[in-house]
């Protein structure tokens, strides 16, 4: 079998077009232009690329983008002061503080300080708790992207066996929660799971979010399963350059799976598109409107 390739790039483009339409409606119908503030502390090259792409795509969707670049030596107090200023700024509807943060800063303290109504990353405990209890919440972007891609294969996820490999607060736990909310039978597997290959082989939907290059092998996959690969790992090539690979051994997996996301071009592009959608959603709720998207 050769798996169907799930095209995250095209799906993200279409979502961004829907976001742009919703932004138009907010502007022309309500006189509101959504604003997203992104805070980058330090010079991490991967983070700088993400932030640049966020800025560009936010503007392309017709929203205001506010970038705050702080020195790597910024103190926690100074960062918290900026977050409080953004919380109070009515032009800012969404706040994202790019992770990872330098060692002198406690990420939890920063996330706790973001107004939950502007927490477009969905990392605040209020949003995590709302998601876990089935209340409307701002939900982490990569997990939402995973569900949108899985739904391209399974219009109805109800009753399917889903296995999530990885238990981070950013991807593993929230994606498991979203799958549970869609009536999947969900297993969260991790580095201490006994017989990880055997657990993965139960999955109709396998979500790999461990951050270990090509860890999930072809023979871990149930024939016909849908594989969603969240990993973005840069590994050396023989010619001295580098290449991107996921957490799944793609060539092997594509022989067995029914559908699979590539790396790059799978989950990656969905994250920013979902962030833009969350910014519109947050803007609508802050203005007493039903989310337009
Ligand atoms: N760093 C890598 N991915 C993310 C993300 O989704 N949100 C934030 N804030 N930082 C990140």
Short mmCIF file of C-alpha atoms and ligand atoms in Angstrom, two decimals:
data_model
loop_
_atom_site.label_atom_id
_atom_site.label_comp_id
_atom_site.label_asym_id
_atom_site.label_seq_id
_atom_site.Cartn_x
_atom_site.Cartn_y
_atom_site.Cartn_z
CA UNK A 1 0.00 0.00 0.00
CA UNK A 2 1.17 3.53 -0.64
CA UNK A 3 -0.37 6.06 1.68
CA UNK A 4 -2.38 9.09 0.63
CA UNK A 5 -0.34 12.20 1.43
CA UNK A 6 -2.25 14.70 3.57
CA UNK A 7 -1.39 18.15 2.21
CA UNK A 8 -0.92 20.50 5.16
CA UNK A 9 0.33 23.32 2.99
CA UNK A 10 -2.84 23.47 0.88
CA UNK A 11 -5.09 23.00 3.92
CA UNK A 12 -3.31 25.82 5.78
CA UNK A 13 -3.65 28.11 2.75
CA UNK A 14 -7.38 27.48 2.58
CA UNK A 15 -7.75 28.10 6.34
CA UNK A 16 -5.80 31.36 6.03
CA UNK A 17 -8.18 32.43 3.24
CA UNK A 18 -11.15 31.72 5.53
CA UNK A 19 -9.44 33.73 8.29
CA UNK A 20 -8.92 36.65 5.88
CA UNK A 21 -12.65 36.60 5.00
CA UNK A 22 -13.59 36.64 8.69
CA UNK A 23 -11.19 39.56 9.25
CA UNK A 24 -12.87 41.44 6.38
CA UNK A 25 -16.26 40.91 8.01
CA UNK A 26 -14.96 42.14 11.38
CA UNK A 27 -13.51 45.24 9.74
CA UNK A 28 -16.40 46.15 7.45
CA UNK A 29 -19.26 45.01 9.69
CA UNK A 30 -17.96 45.95 13.12
CA UNK A 31 -15.05 48.35 12.63
CA UNK A 32 -12.70 45.92 14.41
CA UNK A 33 -9.22 44.96 13.19
CA UNK A 34 -7.85 41.99 15.15
CA UNK A 35 -4.35 42.52 16.54
CA UNK A 36 -1.79 39.85 17.42
CA UNK A 37 1.24 40.63 19.59
CA UNK A 38 4.20 38.26 19.41
CA UNK A 39 7.05 38.50 21.90
CA UNK A 40 10.46 37.02 21.09
CA UNK A 41 13.15 37.00 23.77
CA UNK A 42 16.67 36.31 22.50
CA UNK A 43 18.05 35.07 19.22
CA UNK A 44 17.07 31.39 18.90
CA UNK A 45 17.26 30.94 15.09
CA UNK A 46 14.28 28.55 14.77
CA UNK A 47 12.14 30.89 16.91
CA UNK A 48 13.20 33.89 14.81
CA UNK A 49 12.00 32.08 11.64
CA UNK A 50 8.62 31.23 13.25
CA UNK A 51 8.13 34.80 14.44
CA UNK A 52 8.97 36.23 11.01
CA UNK A 53 6.45 33.87 9.37
CA UNK A 54 3.79 34.73 11.95
CA UNK A 55 4.28 38.44 11.34
CA UNK A 56 4.03 38.05 7.55
CA UNK A 57 0.97 35.78 7.62
CA UNK A 58 -0.82 37.95 10.21
CA UNK A 59 -0.48 40.97 7.93
CA UNK A 60 -1.52 38.92 4.88
CA UNK A 61 -4.73 37.94 6.69
CA UNK A 62 -5.51 41.65 7.15
CA UNK A 63 -4.77 41.80 10.88
CA UNK A 64 -2.45 44.07 12.82
CA UNK A 65 0.81 42.45 13.93
CA UNK A 66 2.84 43.81 16.84
CA UNK A 67 6.32 42.36 17.22
CA UNK A 68 8.31 42.78 20.43
CA UNK A 69 11.92 41.62 20.26
CA UNK A 70 13.69 41.63 23.60
CA UNK A 71 17.31 41.03 24.43
CA UNK A 72 18.32 37.50 25.58
CA UNK A 73 19.29 39.00 28.96
CA UNK A 74 15.79 40.45 29.61
CA UNK A 75 14.67 39.90 33.22
CA UNK A 76 11.51 38.06 34.15
CA UNK A 77 10.10 41.23 35.72
CA UNK A 78 10.60 43.20 32.51
CA UNK A 79 8.92 40.48 30.43
CA UNK A 80 5.99 40.27 32.87
CA UNK A 81 5.65 44.06 32.71
CA UNK A 82 5.39 43.87 28.90
CA UNK A 83 2.79 41.08 29.10
CA UNK A 84 0.70 43.17 31.54
CA UNK A 85 0.93 46.15 29.17
CA UNK A 86 -0.29 43.97 26.26
CA UNK A 87 -3.11 42.58 28.46
CA UNK A 88 -4.31 46.16 29.02
CA UNK A 89 -3.96 47.28 25.38
CA UNK A 90 -7.35 47.19 23.60
CA UNK A 91 -5.66 47.02 20.16
CA UNK A 92 -4.12 43.66 21.14
CA UNK A 93 -6.55 40.75 20.94
CA UNK A 94 -4.02 37.93 21.02
CA UNK A 95 -0.68 37.54 22.84
CA UNK A 96 1.94 34.91 22.05
CA UNK A 97 5.25 34.69 23.90
CA UNK A 98 7.54 32.54 21.80
CA UNK A 99 8.99 29.51 23.62
CA UNK A 100 11.56 28.43 24.64
CA UNK A 101 12.50 31.35 26.90
CA UNK A 102 16.00 31.97 28.28
CA UNK A 103 16.92 30.18 31.53
CA UNK A 104 16.48 33.22 33.80
CA UNK A 105 12.76 33.31 32.94
CA UNK A 106 10.13 30.94 34.35
CA UNK A 107 7.84 30.11 31.40
CA UNK A 108 4.93 29.17 33.69
CA UNK A 109 5.01 32.58 35.38
CA UNK A 110 4.83 34.23 31.97
CA UNK A 111 2.00 32.02 30.69
CA UNK A 112 0.07 32.54 33.96
CA UNK A 113 0.31 36.32 33.48
CA UNK A 114 -1.22 36.36 29.98
CA UNK A 115 -4.92 37.31 30.06
CA UNK A 116 -6.68 33.96 29.33
CA UNK A 117 -8.99 35.80 26.89
CA UNK A 118 -5.92 36.82 24.83
CA UNK A 119 -4.02 33.53 25.26
CA UNK A 120 -4.08 32.49 21.58
CA UNK A 121 -1.56 29.72 22.32
CA UNK A 122 -4.09 28.12 24.69
CA UNK A 123 -1.33 27.44 27.24
CA UNK A 124 -2.90 29.19 30.28
CA UNK A 125 -4.30 26.78 32.91
CA UNK A 126 -7.71 28.41 32.51
CA UNK A 127 -7.78 27.44 28.83
CA UNK A 128 -6.31 23.98 29.51
CA UNK A 129 -8.99 23.45 32.19
CA UNK A 130 -11.76 24.72 29.94
CA UNK A 131 -10.64 22.35 27.16
CA UNK A 132 -10.48 19.43 29.62
CA UNK A 133 -13.99 20.12 30.91
CA UNK A 134 -15.55 20.69 27.49
CA UNK A 135 -16.07 24.46 27.81
CA UNK A 136 -15.28 26.88 24.96
CA UNK A 137 -11.53 27.54 25.16
CA UNK A 138 -8.62 28.91 23.23
CA UNK A 139 -6.90 25.67 22.21
CA UNK A 140 -3.19 25.13 21.39
CA UNK A 141 -2.62 25.60 17.67
CA UNK A 142 -0.62 22.53 16.64
CA UNK A 143 -3.16 20.11 18.18
CA UNK A 144 -6.00 21.87 16.36
CA UNK A 145 -3.99 21.56 13.13
CA UNK A 146 -3.59 17.80 13.75
CA UNK A 147 -7.34 17.35 14.16
CA UNK A 148 -8.15 19.34 11.00
CA UNK A 149 -5.73 17.13 9.03
CA UNK A 150 -7.07 13.88 10.57
CA UNK A 151 -10.60 14.99 9.65
CA UNK A 152 -9.62 15.18 5.99
CA UNK A 153 -9.36 11.40 6.11
CA UNK A 154 -12.07 10.62 8.69
CA UNK A 155 -15.06 12.95 8.47
CA UNK A 156 -16.22 11.34 11.72
CA UNK A 157 -13.53 10.40 14.24
CA UNK A 158 -16.03 8.84 16.64
CA UNK A 159 -15.09 5.38 17.93
CA UNK A 160 -11.63 5.30 16.36
CA UNK A 161 -8.57 4.12 18.34
CA UNK A 162 -6.17 7.06 18.64
CA UNK A 163 -2.66 6.74 20.02
CA UNK A 164 -0.70 9.89 20.85
CA UNK A 165 3.03 9.40 21.33
CA UNK A 166 4.26 12.25 23.54
CA UNK A 167 2.75 13.92 26.60
CA UNK A 168 3.79 17.57 26.37
CA UNK A 169 1.46 20.35 27.51
CA UNK A 170 1.86 21.98 24.08
CA UNK A 171 0.91 19.03 21.86
CA UNK A 172 0.48 15.57 23.45
CA UNK A 173 -2.00 16.34 26.22
CA UNK A 174 -4.19 18.84 24.33
CA UNK A 175 -4.35 16.72 21.15
CA UNK A 176 -5.40 13.73 23.29
CA UNK A 177 -8.10 15.91 24.84
CA UNK A 178 -9.37 17.04 21.43
CA UNK A 179 -9.47 13.43 20.18
CA UNK A 180 -11.39 12.41 23.30
CA UNK A 181 -13.84 15.25 22.72
CA UNK A 182 -14.36 13.79 19.22
CA UNK A 183 -15.23 10.41 20.83
CA UNK A 184 -11.99 8.60 19.98
CA UNK A 185 -10.64 5.94 22.32
CA UNK A 186 -7.40 7.62 23.30
CA UNK A 187 -4.08 6.26 24.57
CA UNK A 188 -1.25 8.62 25.51
CA UNK A 189 2.05 6.77 25.10
CA UNK A 190 5.46 8.11 26.13
CA UNK A 191 9.08 7.19 26.78
CA UNK A 192 8.16 4.86 29.69
CA UNK A 193 5.39 3.03 27.80
CA UNK A 194 5.96 -0.73 27.71
CA UNK A 195 5.88 -2.22 24.20
CA UNK A 196 5.53 1.15 22.46
CA UNK A 197 5.50 -0.47 18.97
CA UNK A 198 2.65 -2.77 20.07
CA UNK A 199 0.65 0.15 21.49
CA UNK A 200 1.16 2.16 18.27
CA UNK A 201 -0.01 -0.81 16.18
CA UNK A 202 -3.46 -0.50 17.81
CA UNK A 203 -3.96 2.96 16.37
CA UNK A 204 -6.41 3.90 13.62
CA UNK A 205 -4.98 7.40 14.12
CA UNK A 206 -1.38 7.70 15.26
CA UNK A 207 -0.10 11.10 16.35
CA UNK A 208 3.67 11.29 16.80
CA UNK A 209 4.81 14.24 18.93
CA UNK A 210 7.99 13.17 20.70
CA UNK A 211 10.69 15.27 19.06
CA UNK A 212 12.88 12.28 18.19
CA UNK A 213 13.85 11.94 14.54
CA UNK A 214 12.23 8.98 12.74
CA UNK A 215 11.52 7.12 15.99
CA UNK A 216 8.21 5.63 14.81
CA UNK A 217 9.04 2.84 12.37
CA UNK A 218 6.97 1.37 9.53
CA UNK A 219 6.28 -1.84 11.43
CA UNK A 220 4.76 0.16 14.34
CA UNK A 221 1.86 1.15 12.10
CA UNK A 222 -1.39 -0.71 11.57
CA UNK A 223 -2.01 -1.21 7.84
CA UNK A 224 -4.31 1.54 6.58
CA UNK A 225 -3.86 3.78 9.66
CA UNK A 226 -3.76 7.58 9.48
CA UNK A 227 -0.39 8.94 10.65
CA UNK A 228 -0.02 12.56 11.77
CA UNK A 229 3.63 13.51 12.27
CA UNK A 230 4.17 16.57 14.48
CA UNK A 231 7.98 16.25 14.59
CA UNK A 232 10.27 18.79 12.93
CA UNK A 233 13.83 17.58 13.45
CA UNK A 234 16.90 18.87 11.63
CA UNK A 235 19.42 16.09 11.03
CA UNK A 236 22.81 16.10 9.25
CA UNK A 237 23.01 14.89 5.65
CA UNK A 238 25.98 13.02 4.18
CA UNK A 239 27.04 16.11 2.20
CA UNK A 240 27.41 18.14 5.41
CA UNK A 241 24.13 20.04 4.96
CA UNK A 242 21.01 19.32 7.01
CA UNK A 243 17.50 18.09 6.24
CA UNK A 244 14.18 18.10 8.06
CA UNK A 245 12.61 14.84 9.19
CA UNK A 246 9.62 14.07 11.36
CA UNK A 247 9.20 11.73 14.32
CA UNK A 248 8.06 9.04 11.86
CA UNK A 249 10.31 7.13 9.42
CA UNK A 250 8.34 8.49 6.46
CA UNK A 251 9.37 6.14 3.63
CA UNK A 252 8.70 3.01 5.69
CA UNK A 253 5.49 4.39 7.17
CA UNK A 254 4.08 5.45 3.78
CA UNK A 255 4.28 1.79 2.67
CA UNK A 256 1.93 0.72 5.46
CA UNK A 257 -0.28 3.68 6.39
CA UNK A 258 -3.52 4.63 4.64
CA UNK A 259 -2.72 8.34 4.92
CA UNK A 260 0.25 10.28 6.25
CA UNK A 261 1.40 13.88 6.75
CA UNK A 262 4.78 14.72 5.20
CA UNK A 263 7.57 16.70 6.89
CA UNK A 264 7.85 19.46 5.82
CA UNK A 265 4.43 20.37 4.45
CA UNK A 266 2.19 18.53 6.90
CA UNK A 267 1.38 19.73 10.42
CA UNK A 268 3.96 22.57 10.34
CA UNK A 269 2.06 25.01 8.09
CA UNK A 270 -1.15 24.37 10.04
CA UNK A 271 0.19 25.84 13.28
CA UNK A 272 0.33 29.48 12.15
CA UNK A 273 -2.97 29.17 10.24
CA UNK A 274 -4.61 27.92 13.46
CA UNK A 275 -2.97 30.74 15.43
CA UNK A 276 -4.55 33.27 13.08
CA UNK A 277 -7.90 31.55 13.49
CA UNK A 278 -7.55 31.66 17.29
CA UNK A 279 -6.78 35.38 17.09
CA UNK A 280 -10.03 35.96 15.20
CA UNK A 281 -11.90 33.76 17.68
CA UNK A 282 -10.43 35.67 20.64
CA UNK A 283 -11.31 38.99 18.99
CA UNK A 284 -14.92 37.90 18.44
CA UNK A 285 -15.36 36.73 22.06
CA UNK A 286 -13.77 39.90 23.46
CA UNK A 287 -16.35 41.89 21.50
CA UNK A 288 -19.34 39.77 22.48
CA UNK A 289 -19.63 38.22 19.00
CA UNK A 290 -20.05 34.54 18.13
CA UNK A 291 -16.77 33.31 16.55
CA UNK A 292 -16.95 33.92 12.79
CA UNK A 293 -14.65 30.98 12.15
N1 LIG B 1 7.61 27.47 20.15
C1 LIG B 1 7.41 26.44 19.29
N2 LIG B 1 6.10 26.28 19.03
C2 LIG B 1 5.45 27.22 19.75
C3 LIG B 1 4.08 27.58 19.88
O1 LIG B 1 3.16 26.97 19.31
N3 LIG B 1 3.83 28.63 20.72
C4 LIG B 1 4.81 29.30 21.37
N4 LIG B 1 4.46 30.31 22.17
N5 LIG B 1 6.09 29.00 21.27
C5 LIG B 1 6.40 27.96 20.45
#
